[in-house]
Coordinates of C-alpha atoms in Angstrom, one line a residue:
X1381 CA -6.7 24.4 -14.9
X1382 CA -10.3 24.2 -13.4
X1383 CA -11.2 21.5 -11.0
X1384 CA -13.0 19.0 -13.8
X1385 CA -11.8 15.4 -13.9
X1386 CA -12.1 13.2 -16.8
X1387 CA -14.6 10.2 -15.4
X1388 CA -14.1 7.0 -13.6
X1389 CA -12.6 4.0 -15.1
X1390 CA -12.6 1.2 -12.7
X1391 CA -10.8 2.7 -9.3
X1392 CA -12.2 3.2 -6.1
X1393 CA -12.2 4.5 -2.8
X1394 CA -12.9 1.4 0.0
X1395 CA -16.1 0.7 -0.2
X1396 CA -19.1 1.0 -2.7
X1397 CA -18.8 3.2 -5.5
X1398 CA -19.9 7.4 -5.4
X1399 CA -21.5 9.9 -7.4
X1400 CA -21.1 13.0 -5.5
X1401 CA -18.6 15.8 -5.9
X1402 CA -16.3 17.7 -3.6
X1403 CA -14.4 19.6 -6.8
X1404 CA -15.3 23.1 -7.3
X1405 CA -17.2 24.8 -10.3
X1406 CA -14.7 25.0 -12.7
X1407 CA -13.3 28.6 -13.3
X1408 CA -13.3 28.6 -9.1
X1409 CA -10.8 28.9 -6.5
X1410 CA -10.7 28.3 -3.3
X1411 CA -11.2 30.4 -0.6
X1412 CA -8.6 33.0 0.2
X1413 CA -6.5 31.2 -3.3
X1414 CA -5.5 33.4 -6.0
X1415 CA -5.7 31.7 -9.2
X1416 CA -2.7 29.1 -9.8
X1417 CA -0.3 30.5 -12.3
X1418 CA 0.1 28.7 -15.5
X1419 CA 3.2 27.0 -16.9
X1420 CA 6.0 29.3 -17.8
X1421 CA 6.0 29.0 -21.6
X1422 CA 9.1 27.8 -23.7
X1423 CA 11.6 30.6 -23.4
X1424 CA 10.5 31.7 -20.2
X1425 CA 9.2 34.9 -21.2
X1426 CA 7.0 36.7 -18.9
X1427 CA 3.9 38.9 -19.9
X1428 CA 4.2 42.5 -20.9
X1429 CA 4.0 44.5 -17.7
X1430 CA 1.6 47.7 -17.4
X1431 CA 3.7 51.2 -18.4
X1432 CA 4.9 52.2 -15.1
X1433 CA 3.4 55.5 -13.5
X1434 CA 3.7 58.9 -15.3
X1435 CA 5.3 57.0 -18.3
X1436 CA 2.8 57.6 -21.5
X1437 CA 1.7 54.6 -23.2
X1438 CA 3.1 53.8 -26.6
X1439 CA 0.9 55.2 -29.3
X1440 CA -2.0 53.1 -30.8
X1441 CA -1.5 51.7 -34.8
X1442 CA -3.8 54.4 -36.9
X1443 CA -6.4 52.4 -38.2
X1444 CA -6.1 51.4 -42.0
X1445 CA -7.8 54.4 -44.3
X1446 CA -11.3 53.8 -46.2
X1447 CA -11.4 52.6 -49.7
X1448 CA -12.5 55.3 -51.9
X1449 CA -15.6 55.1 -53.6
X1450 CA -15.5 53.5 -57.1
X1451 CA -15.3 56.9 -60.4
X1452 CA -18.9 58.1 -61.6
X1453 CA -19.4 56.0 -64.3
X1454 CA -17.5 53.0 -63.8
X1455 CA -18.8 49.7 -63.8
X1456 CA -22.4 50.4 -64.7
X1457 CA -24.3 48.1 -67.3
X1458 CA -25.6 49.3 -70.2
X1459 CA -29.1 50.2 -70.9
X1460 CA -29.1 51.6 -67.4
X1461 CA -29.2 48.5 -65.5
X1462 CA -27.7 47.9 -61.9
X1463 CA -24.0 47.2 -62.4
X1464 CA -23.3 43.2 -61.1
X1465 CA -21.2 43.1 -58.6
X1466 CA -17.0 43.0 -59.2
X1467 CA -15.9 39.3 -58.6
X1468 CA -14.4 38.9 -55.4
X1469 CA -10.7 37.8 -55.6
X1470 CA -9.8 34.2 -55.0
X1471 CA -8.9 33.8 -51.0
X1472 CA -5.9 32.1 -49.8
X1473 CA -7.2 30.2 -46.8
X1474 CA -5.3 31.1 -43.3
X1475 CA -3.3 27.9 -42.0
X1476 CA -4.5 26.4 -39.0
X1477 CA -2.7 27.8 -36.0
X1478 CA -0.2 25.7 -34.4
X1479 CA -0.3 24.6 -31.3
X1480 CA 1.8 26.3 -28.5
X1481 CA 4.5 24.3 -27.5
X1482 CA 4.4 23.2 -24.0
X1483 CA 5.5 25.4 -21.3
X1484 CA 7.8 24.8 -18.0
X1485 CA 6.9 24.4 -14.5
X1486 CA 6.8 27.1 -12.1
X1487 CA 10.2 26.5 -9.6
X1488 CA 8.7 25.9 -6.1
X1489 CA 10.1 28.3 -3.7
X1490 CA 12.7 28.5 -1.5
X1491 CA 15.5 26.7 -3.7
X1492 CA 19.4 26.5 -2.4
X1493 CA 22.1 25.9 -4.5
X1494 CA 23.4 22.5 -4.9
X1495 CA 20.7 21.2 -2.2
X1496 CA 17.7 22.7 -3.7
X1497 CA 14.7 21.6 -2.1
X1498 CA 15.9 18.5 0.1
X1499 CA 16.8 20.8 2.8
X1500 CA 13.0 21.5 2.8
X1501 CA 11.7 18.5 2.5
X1502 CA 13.7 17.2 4.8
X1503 CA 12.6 19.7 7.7
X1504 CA 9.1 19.8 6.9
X1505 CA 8.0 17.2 4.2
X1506 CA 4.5 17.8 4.9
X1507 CA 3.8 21.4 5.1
X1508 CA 6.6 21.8 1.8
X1509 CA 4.2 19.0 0.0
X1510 CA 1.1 21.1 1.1
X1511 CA 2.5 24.9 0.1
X1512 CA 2.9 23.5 -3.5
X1513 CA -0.8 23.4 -4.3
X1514 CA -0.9 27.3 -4.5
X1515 CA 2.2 27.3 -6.6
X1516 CA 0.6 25.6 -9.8
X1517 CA -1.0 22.7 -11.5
X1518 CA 2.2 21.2 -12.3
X1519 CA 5.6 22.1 -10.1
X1520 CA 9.2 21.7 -9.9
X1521 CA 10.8 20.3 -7.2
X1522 CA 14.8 20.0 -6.9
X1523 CA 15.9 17.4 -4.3
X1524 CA 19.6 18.2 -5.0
X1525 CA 19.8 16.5 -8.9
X1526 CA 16.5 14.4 -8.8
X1527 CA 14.2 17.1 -10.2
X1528 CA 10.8 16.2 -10.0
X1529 CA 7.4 17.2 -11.9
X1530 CA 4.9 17.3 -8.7
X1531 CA 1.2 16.9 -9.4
X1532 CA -1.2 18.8 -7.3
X1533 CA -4.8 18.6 -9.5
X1534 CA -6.6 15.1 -9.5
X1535 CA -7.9 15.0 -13.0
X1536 CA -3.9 15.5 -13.8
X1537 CA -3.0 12.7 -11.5
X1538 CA -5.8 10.8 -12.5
X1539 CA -4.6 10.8 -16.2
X1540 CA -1.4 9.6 -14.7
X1541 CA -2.8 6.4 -12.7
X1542 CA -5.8 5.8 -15.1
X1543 CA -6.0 7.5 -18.0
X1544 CA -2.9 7.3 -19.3
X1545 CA -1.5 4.9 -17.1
X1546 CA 0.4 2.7 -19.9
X1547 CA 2.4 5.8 -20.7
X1548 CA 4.3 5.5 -17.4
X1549 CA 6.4 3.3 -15.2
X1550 CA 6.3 3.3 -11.6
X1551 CA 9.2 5.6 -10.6
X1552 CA 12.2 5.7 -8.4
X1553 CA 10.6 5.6 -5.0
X1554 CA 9.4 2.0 -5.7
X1555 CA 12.9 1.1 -7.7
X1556 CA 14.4 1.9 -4.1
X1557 CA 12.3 -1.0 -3.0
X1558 CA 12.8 -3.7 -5.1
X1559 CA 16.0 -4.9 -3.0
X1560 CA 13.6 -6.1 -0.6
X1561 CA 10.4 -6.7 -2.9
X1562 CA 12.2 -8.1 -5.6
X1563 CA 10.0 -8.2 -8.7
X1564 CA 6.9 -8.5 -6.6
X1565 CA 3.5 -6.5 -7.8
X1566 CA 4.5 -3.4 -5.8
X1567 CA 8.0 -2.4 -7.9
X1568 CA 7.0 -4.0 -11.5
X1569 CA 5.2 -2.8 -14.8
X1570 CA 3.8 -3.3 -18.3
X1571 CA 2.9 -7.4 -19.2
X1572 CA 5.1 -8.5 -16.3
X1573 CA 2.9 -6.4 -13.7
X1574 CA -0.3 -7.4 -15.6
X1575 CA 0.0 -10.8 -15.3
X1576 CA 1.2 -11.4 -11.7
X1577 CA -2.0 -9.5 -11.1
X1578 CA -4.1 -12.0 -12.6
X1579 CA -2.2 -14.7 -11.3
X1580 CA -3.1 -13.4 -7.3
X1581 CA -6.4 -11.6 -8.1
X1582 CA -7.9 -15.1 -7.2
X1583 CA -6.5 -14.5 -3.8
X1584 CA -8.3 -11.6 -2.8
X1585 CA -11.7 -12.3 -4.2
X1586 CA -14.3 -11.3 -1.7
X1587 CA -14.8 -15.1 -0.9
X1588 CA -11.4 -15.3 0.4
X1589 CA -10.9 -11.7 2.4
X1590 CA -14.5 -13.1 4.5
X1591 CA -12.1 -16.7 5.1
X1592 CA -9.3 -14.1 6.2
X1593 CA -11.6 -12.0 8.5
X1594 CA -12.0 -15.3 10.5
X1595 CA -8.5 -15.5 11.4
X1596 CA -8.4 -11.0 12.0
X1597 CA -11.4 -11.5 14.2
X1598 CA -9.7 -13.8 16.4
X1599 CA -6.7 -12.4 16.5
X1600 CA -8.6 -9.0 17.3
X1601 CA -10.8 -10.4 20.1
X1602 CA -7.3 -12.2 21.6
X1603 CA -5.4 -8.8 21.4
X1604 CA -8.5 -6.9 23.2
X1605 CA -8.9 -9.4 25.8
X1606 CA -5.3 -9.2 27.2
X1607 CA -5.8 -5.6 28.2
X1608 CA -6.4 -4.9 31.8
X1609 CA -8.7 -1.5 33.0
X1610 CA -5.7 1.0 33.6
X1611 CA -3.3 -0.6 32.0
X1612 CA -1.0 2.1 29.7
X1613 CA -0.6 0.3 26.0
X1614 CA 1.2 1.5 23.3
X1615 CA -1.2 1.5 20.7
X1616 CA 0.8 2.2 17.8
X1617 CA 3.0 -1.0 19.1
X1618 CA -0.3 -3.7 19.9
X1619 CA -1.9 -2.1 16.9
X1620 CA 1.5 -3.2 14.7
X1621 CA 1.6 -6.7 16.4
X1622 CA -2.4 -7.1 15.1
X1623 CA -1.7 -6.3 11.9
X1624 CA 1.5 -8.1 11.2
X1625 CA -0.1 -11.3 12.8
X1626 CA -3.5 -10.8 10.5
X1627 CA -1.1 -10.9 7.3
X1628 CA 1.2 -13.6 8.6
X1629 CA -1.7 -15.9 9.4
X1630 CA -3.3 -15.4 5.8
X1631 CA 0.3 -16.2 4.7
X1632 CA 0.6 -19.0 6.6
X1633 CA -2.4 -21.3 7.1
X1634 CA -3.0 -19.1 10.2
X1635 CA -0.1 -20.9 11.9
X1636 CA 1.2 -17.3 13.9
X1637 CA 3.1 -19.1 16.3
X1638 CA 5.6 -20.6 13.5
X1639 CA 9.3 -19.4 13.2
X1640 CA 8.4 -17.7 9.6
X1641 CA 5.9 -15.3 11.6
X1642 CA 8.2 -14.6 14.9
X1643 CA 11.3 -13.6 12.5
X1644 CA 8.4 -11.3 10.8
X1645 CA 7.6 -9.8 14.1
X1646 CA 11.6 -9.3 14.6
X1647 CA 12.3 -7.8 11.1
X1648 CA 10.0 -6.0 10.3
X1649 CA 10.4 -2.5 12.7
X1650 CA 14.2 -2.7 11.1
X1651 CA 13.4 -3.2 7.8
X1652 CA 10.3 -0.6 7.7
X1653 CA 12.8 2.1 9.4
X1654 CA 16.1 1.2 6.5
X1655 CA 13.3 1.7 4.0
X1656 CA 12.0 5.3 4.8
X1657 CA 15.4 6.1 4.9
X1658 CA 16.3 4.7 1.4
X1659 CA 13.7 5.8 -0.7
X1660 CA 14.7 9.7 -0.4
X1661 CA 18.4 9.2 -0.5
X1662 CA 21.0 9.2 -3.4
X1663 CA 21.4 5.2 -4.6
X1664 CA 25.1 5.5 -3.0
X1665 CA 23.7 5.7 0.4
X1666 CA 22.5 2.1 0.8
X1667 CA 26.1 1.2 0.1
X1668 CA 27.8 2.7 3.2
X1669 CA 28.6 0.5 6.0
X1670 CA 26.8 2.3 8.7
X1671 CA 24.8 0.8 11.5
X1672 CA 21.2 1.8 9.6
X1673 CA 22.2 0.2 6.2
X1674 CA 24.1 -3.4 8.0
X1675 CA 20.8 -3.5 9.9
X1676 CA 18.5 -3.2 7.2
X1677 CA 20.6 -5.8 4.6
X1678 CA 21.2 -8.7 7.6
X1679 CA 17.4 -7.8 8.1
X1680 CA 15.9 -8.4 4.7
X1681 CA 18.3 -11.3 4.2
X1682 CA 16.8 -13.3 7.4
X1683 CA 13.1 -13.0 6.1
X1684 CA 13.9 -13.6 2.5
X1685 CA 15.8 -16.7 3.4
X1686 CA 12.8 -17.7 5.6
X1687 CA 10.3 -17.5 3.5
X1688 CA 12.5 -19.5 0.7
X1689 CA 12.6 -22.1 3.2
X1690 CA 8.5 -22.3 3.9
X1691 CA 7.9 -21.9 0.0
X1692 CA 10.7 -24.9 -0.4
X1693 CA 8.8 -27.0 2.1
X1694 CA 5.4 -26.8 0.2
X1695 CA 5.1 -30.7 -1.2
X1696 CA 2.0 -32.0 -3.5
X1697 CA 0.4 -32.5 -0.1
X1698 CA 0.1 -28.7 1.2
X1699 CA -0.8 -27.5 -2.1
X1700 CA -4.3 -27.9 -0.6
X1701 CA -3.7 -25.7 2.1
X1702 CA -6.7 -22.6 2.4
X1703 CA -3.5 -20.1 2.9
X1704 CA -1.4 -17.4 0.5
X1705 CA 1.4 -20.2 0.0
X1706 CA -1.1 -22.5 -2.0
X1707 CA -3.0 -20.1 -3.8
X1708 CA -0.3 -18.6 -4.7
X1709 CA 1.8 -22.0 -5.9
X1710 CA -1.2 -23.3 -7.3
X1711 CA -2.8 -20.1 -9.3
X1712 CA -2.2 -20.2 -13.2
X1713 CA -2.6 -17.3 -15.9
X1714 CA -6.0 -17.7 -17.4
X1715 CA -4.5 -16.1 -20.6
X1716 CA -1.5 -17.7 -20.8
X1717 CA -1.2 -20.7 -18.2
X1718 CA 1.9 -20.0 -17.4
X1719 CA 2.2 -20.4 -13.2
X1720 CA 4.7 -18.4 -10.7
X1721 CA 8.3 -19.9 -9.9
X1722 CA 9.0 -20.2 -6.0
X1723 CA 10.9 -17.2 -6.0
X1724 CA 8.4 -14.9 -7.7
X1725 CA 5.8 -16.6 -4.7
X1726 CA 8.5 -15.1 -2.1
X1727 CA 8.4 -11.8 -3.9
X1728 CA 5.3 -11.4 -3.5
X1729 CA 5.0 -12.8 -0.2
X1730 CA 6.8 -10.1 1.0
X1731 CA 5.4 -7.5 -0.8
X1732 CA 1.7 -8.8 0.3
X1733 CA 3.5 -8.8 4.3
X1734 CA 4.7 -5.4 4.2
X1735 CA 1.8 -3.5 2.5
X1736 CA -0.7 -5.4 4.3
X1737 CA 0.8 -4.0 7.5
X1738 CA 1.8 -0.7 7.3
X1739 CA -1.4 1.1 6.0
X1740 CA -3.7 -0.8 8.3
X1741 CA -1.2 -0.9 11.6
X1742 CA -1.0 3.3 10.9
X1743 CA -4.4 4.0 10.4
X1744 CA -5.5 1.9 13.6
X1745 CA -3.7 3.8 15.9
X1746 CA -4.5 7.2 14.1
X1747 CA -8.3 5.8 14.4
X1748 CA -8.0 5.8 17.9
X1749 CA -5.9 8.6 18.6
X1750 CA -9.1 10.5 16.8
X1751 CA -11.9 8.7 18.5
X1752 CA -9.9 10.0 21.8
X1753 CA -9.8 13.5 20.6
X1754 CA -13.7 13.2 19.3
X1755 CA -15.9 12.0 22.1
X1756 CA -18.9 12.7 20.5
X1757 CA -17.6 10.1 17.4
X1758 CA -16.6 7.5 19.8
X1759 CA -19.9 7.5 21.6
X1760 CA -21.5 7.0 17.8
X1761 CA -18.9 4.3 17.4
X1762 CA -20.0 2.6 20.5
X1763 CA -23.2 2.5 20.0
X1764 CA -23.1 1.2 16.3
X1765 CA -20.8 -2.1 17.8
X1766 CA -23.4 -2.6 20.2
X1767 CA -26.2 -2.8 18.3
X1768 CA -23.9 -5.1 15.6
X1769 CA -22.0 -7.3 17.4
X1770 CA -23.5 -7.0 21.1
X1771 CA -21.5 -8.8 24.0
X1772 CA -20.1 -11.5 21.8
X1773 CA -16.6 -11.9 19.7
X1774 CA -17.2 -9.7 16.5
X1775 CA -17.5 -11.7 13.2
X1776 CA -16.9 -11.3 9.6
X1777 CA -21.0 -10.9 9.1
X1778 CA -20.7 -8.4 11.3
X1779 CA -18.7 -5.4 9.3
X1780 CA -21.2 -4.6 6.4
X1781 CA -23.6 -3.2 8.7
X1782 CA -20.4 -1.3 10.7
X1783 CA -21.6 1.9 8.6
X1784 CA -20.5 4.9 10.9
X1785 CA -17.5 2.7 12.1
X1786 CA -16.6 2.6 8.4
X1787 CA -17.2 6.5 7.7
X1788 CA -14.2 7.0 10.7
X1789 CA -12.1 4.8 9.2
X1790 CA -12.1 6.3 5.7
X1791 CA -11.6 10.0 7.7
X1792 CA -8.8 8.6 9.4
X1793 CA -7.5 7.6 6.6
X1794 CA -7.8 10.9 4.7
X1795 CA -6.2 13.2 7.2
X1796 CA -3.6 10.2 7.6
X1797 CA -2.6 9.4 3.7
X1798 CA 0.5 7.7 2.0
X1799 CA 2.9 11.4 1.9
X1800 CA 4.2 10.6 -1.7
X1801 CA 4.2 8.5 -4.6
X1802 CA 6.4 8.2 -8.1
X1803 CA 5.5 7.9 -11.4
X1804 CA 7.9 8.1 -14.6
X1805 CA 6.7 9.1 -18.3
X1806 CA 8.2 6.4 -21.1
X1807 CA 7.9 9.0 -23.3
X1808 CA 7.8 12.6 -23.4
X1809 CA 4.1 14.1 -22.2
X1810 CA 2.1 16.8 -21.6
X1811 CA 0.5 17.8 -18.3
X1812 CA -1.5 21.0 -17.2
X1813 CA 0.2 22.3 -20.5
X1814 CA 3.8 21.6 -19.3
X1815 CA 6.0 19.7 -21.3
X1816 CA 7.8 16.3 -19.3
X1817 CA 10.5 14.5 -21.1
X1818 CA 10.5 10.7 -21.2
X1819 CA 12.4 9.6 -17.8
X1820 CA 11.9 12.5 -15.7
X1821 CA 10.7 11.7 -12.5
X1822 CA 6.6 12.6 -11.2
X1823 CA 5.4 13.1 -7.9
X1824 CA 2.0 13.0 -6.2
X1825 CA 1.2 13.3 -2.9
X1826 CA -2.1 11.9 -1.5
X1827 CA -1.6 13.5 1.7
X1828 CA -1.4 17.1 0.0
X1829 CA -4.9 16.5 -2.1
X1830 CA -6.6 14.9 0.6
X1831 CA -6.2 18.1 2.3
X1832 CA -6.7 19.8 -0.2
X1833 CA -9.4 22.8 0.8
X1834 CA -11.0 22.8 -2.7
X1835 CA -12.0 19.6 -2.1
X1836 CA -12.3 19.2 1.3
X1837 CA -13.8 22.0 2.8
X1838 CA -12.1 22.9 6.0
X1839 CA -9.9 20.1 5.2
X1840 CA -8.1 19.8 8.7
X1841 CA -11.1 19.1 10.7
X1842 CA -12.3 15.4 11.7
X1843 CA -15.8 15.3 10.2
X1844 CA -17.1 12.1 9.8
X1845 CA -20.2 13.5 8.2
X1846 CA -18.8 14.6 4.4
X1847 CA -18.9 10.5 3.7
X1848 CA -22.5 10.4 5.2
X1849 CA -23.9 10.9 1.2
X1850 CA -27.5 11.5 2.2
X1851 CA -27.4 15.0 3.0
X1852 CA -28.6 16.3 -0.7
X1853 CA -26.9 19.7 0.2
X1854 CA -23.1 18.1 0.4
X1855 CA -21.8 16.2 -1.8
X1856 CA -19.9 13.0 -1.2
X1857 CA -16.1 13.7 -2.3
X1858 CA -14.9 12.7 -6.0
X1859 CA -13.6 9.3 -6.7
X1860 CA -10.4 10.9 -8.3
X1861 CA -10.4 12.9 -4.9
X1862 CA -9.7 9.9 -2.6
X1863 CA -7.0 7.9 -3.7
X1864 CA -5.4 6.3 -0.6
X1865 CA -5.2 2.8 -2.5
X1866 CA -3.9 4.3 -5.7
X1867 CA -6.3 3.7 -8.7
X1868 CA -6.2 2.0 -12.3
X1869 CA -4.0 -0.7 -13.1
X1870 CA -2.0 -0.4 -9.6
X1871 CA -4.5 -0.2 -7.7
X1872 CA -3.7 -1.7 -4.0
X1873 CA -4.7 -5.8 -4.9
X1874 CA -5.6 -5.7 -0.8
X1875 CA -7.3 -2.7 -0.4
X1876 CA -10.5 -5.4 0.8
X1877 CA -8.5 -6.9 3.2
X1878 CA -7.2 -4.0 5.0
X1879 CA -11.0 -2.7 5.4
X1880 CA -11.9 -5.8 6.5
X1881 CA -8.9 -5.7 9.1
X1882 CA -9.7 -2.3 10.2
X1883 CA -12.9 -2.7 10.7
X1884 CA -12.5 -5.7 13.0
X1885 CA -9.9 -4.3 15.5
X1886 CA -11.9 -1.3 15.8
X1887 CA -15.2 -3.0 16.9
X1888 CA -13.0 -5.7 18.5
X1889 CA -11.9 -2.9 21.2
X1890 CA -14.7 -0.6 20.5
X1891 CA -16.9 -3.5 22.1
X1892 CA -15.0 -4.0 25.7
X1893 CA -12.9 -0.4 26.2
X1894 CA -12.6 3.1 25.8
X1895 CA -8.9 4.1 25.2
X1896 CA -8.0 7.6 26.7
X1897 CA -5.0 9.9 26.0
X1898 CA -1.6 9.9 28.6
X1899 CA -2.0 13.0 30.6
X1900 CA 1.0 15.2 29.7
X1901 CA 1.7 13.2 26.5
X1902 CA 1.7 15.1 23.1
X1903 CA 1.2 12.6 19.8
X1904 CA 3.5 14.1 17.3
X1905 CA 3.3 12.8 13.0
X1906 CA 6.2 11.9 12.2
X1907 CA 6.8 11.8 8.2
X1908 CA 6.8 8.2 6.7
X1909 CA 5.4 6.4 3.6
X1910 CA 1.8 6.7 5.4
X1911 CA 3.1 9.2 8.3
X1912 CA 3.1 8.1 11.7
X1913 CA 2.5 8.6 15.1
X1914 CA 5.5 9.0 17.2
X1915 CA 3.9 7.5 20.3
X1916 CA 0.7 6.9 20.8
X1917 CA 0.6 5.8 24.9
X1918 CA -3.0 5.1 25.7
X1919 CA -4.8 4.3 29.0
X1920 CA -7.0 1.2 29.0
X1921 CA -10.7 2.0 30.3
X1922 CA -13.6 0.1 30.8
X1923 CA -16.7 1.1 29.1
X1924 CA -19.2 2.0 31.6

């Protein structure tokens, strides 16, 4: 399968829509990559192999002998005229050919009995998720009885999140959620999905996210101006606290100091932890009384009583209220007029909380863990705030014209992407010519394509200048490329407000500090749902 992709249909990378193209010419592979095998086809067969050396090849068919010519005489009109020519006999035509039947996956390598794969994955989930790309379009992965279908070609995944995104459901990694997320946009699908999304689409309208920025910008200016010159910060930590008190105070009129938002700040580091966990292990795990599992269940239980209580508390009077709560209480289906039930407001509450947090809180600190390893970027950076925003607080006018700020953030967030997402046919399909029964289980990983060398040339480097797009001789990468938000119909509903959040704490510190690496300290990933920094220990500096 060539590097094509069927074209657009309503997804996008943050930011304004692009033309350009990072695939390669189709028929092309990348460099150093021998062409991907195809599927295995039914049966398992493999081609016929070349007659080993010194052994003679079988004989070739003799080709079928020449007609002879027609007897002296025969067929000749009379009176010497040319004989017309014999009628031909009536032709049976051929039947169309039938379609091959789809084939199998290739098996990725390195499969144990009973374990299969998890052993792998479990060591080394990136480079395992990376390897697969030269096995095949389409590839098998055994996790120890969940097999998996994993996707390594955009226009494939694209069919799956766009194309052909009514043909699936949304897969076992986001069933292990719904415990905590309830039936909240994140874990639902078909009518039910489709109208909760209209019901909070209201919400993030661009009118709203600029009300929100308010609220980010102060809380961004506060967090910078408690640093002292010299002072060692975690940065994952403060960059966590930011983010979590950005999405609290959109939740809740911008009232972070409230119980609701301290029991977020409490929860939230054991709830995120119970969840990696869950979501790669057997369904039985989450029921064994061990320290990780009571933690994570007493936990959820606090913030889901919690929120309860604030949604219980909203009378006529706050219905008014320029926060999540109200819209939320107050938004009704345009199609059908029907409105959400309290609990349905705390599922999504908590859904809104946790993936408004986790993607921004990550990328922030990997933003500044690169801006530290890229001088030359940060001195850009710098320069770009300056001119913007100057020596006062930064605003929400201020991030359209944060261009280059906005080109690190969206490298950040491609060398830093969600690791791996489900997806689950509802009946059986075909992809990359390999046949997938309804209810099997599909994989993609964004972190795998976004590195992808076919589409990113030299894929591991930090180069801010491949989302420049005014360089006619490189070509801004493919929509169906970049797909840190998703695309099609599940699309991230915040993927405006996390811009606009990023984009504020950067300038906000950008504008007063330099942050520089611990001496002697080594920033390890550590594989997550986005994967994250271990410990990101950062000096304070003043900008000279």
């Amino acid at each position: 399968m060539t590097r094509t992709s069927p074209g657009h249909a309503g997804d996008h990378a943050p930011g304004d829509p692009r033309d350009g193209t990072g695939a390669t010419p189709p028929g092309a592979t990348g460099p150093g990559r021998a062409p991907r095998p195809g599927p295995v086809p039914p049966g398992g067969s493999a081609p016929p192999e070349a007659a080993p050396p010194g052994r003679a090849a079988p004989p070739e068919a003799a080709p079928p002998e020449a007609a002879p010519p027609p007897e002296a005489g025969r067929g000749r009109a009379p009176s010497g005229e040319a004989a017309p020519p014999p009628e031909a006999p009536p032709v049976t035509p051929a039947p169309p050919p039938r379609p091959a039947p789809p084939g199998r996956a290739p098996m990725a390598p390195g499969r144990l009995p009973v374990l299969g794969h998890a052993l792998r994955l479990s060591r080394g989930p990136i480079a395992f998720l990376e390897s697969l790309r030269d096995v095949g379009p389409v590839v098998r992965v055994d996790l120890g009885g969940w097999p998996l279908h994993v996707l390594t070609e955009p226009a494939l995944i694209h069919t799956v999140l766009v194309g052909e995104a009514h043909a699936y459901g949304r897969g076992r990694i986001f069933e292990k959620l719904r415990p905590l997320f309830g039936n909240g946009i994140a874990t639902t699908d078909g009518a039910f999905h489709r109208k909760q999304r209209r019901l909070m689409q209201p919400a993030f309208q661009r009118t709203r996210v600029s009300r929100y920025a308010e609220l980010m910008c102060r809380e961004a200016d506060a967090m910078a101006a408690g640093w002292t010159a010299g002072q060692e910060v975690r940065v994952d930590r403060e960059m966590r606290r930011f983010a979590l008190s950005a999405v609290a105070g959109m939740i809740f009129s911008g009232d972070v100091d409230q119980p609701a938002v301290r029991e977020v700040h409490r929860s939230f580091p054991i709830i995120l932890e119970g969840m990696l966990v869950r979501t790669v292990m057997p369904k039985a795990f989450d029921r064994l009384p061990i320290p990780l599992n009571r933690r994570f269940d007493a936990a959820a239980a606090r913030l889901r009583a919690i929120i309860d209580e604030v949604v219980a508390a909203y009378g006529p009077e706050d219905r008014g209220r320029d926060d999540l709560i109200s819209l939320l209480l107050a938004s009704t289906d345009p199609e059908t007029g029907e409105t959400m039930s309290a609990e349905q407001v705390r599922d999504e509450l908590i859904t809104i909380l946790f993936g408004g947090t986790e993607t921004a809180s990550t990328t922030l600190a990997w933003i500044f863990h690169e801006l530290a390893r890229h001088p030359e970027v940060e001195e850009r950076v710098h320069a770009e705030v300056d001119a913007v925003v100057g020596d006062r607080p930064v605003t929400p006018a201020d991030l359209p014209a944060l261009t280059y700020t906005k080109r690190v953030f969206e490298e950040s967030l491609r060398l830093h992407s969600p690791l791996l997402f489900t997806r689950r046919p509802l009946t059986p399909v075909t992809l990359g010519g390999v046949g997938i029964p309804a209810g099997a289980e599909i994989a993609y990983s964004p972190y795998a394509l976004h590195r992808d060398p076919e589409l990113f040339p030299d894929p591991t480097a930090f180069d801010t200048e491949r989302w420049d797009g005014t360089d006619p001789h490189r070509a801004v990468p493919r929509l169906e490329s970049f797909i840190p938000f998703g695309a099609g119909q599940h699309k991230c509903i915040g993927d405006a407000f996390a811009v606009a959040e990023i984009l504020t704490a950067v300038a906000s510190v950008a504008r007063r500090w330099r942050l520089t690496p611990v001496p002697g300290h080594t920033v390890k990933e550590v594989p997550a749902g986005i994967p994250l920094p271990d410990a990101l220990p950062m000096v304070v500096t003043a900008r000279s």
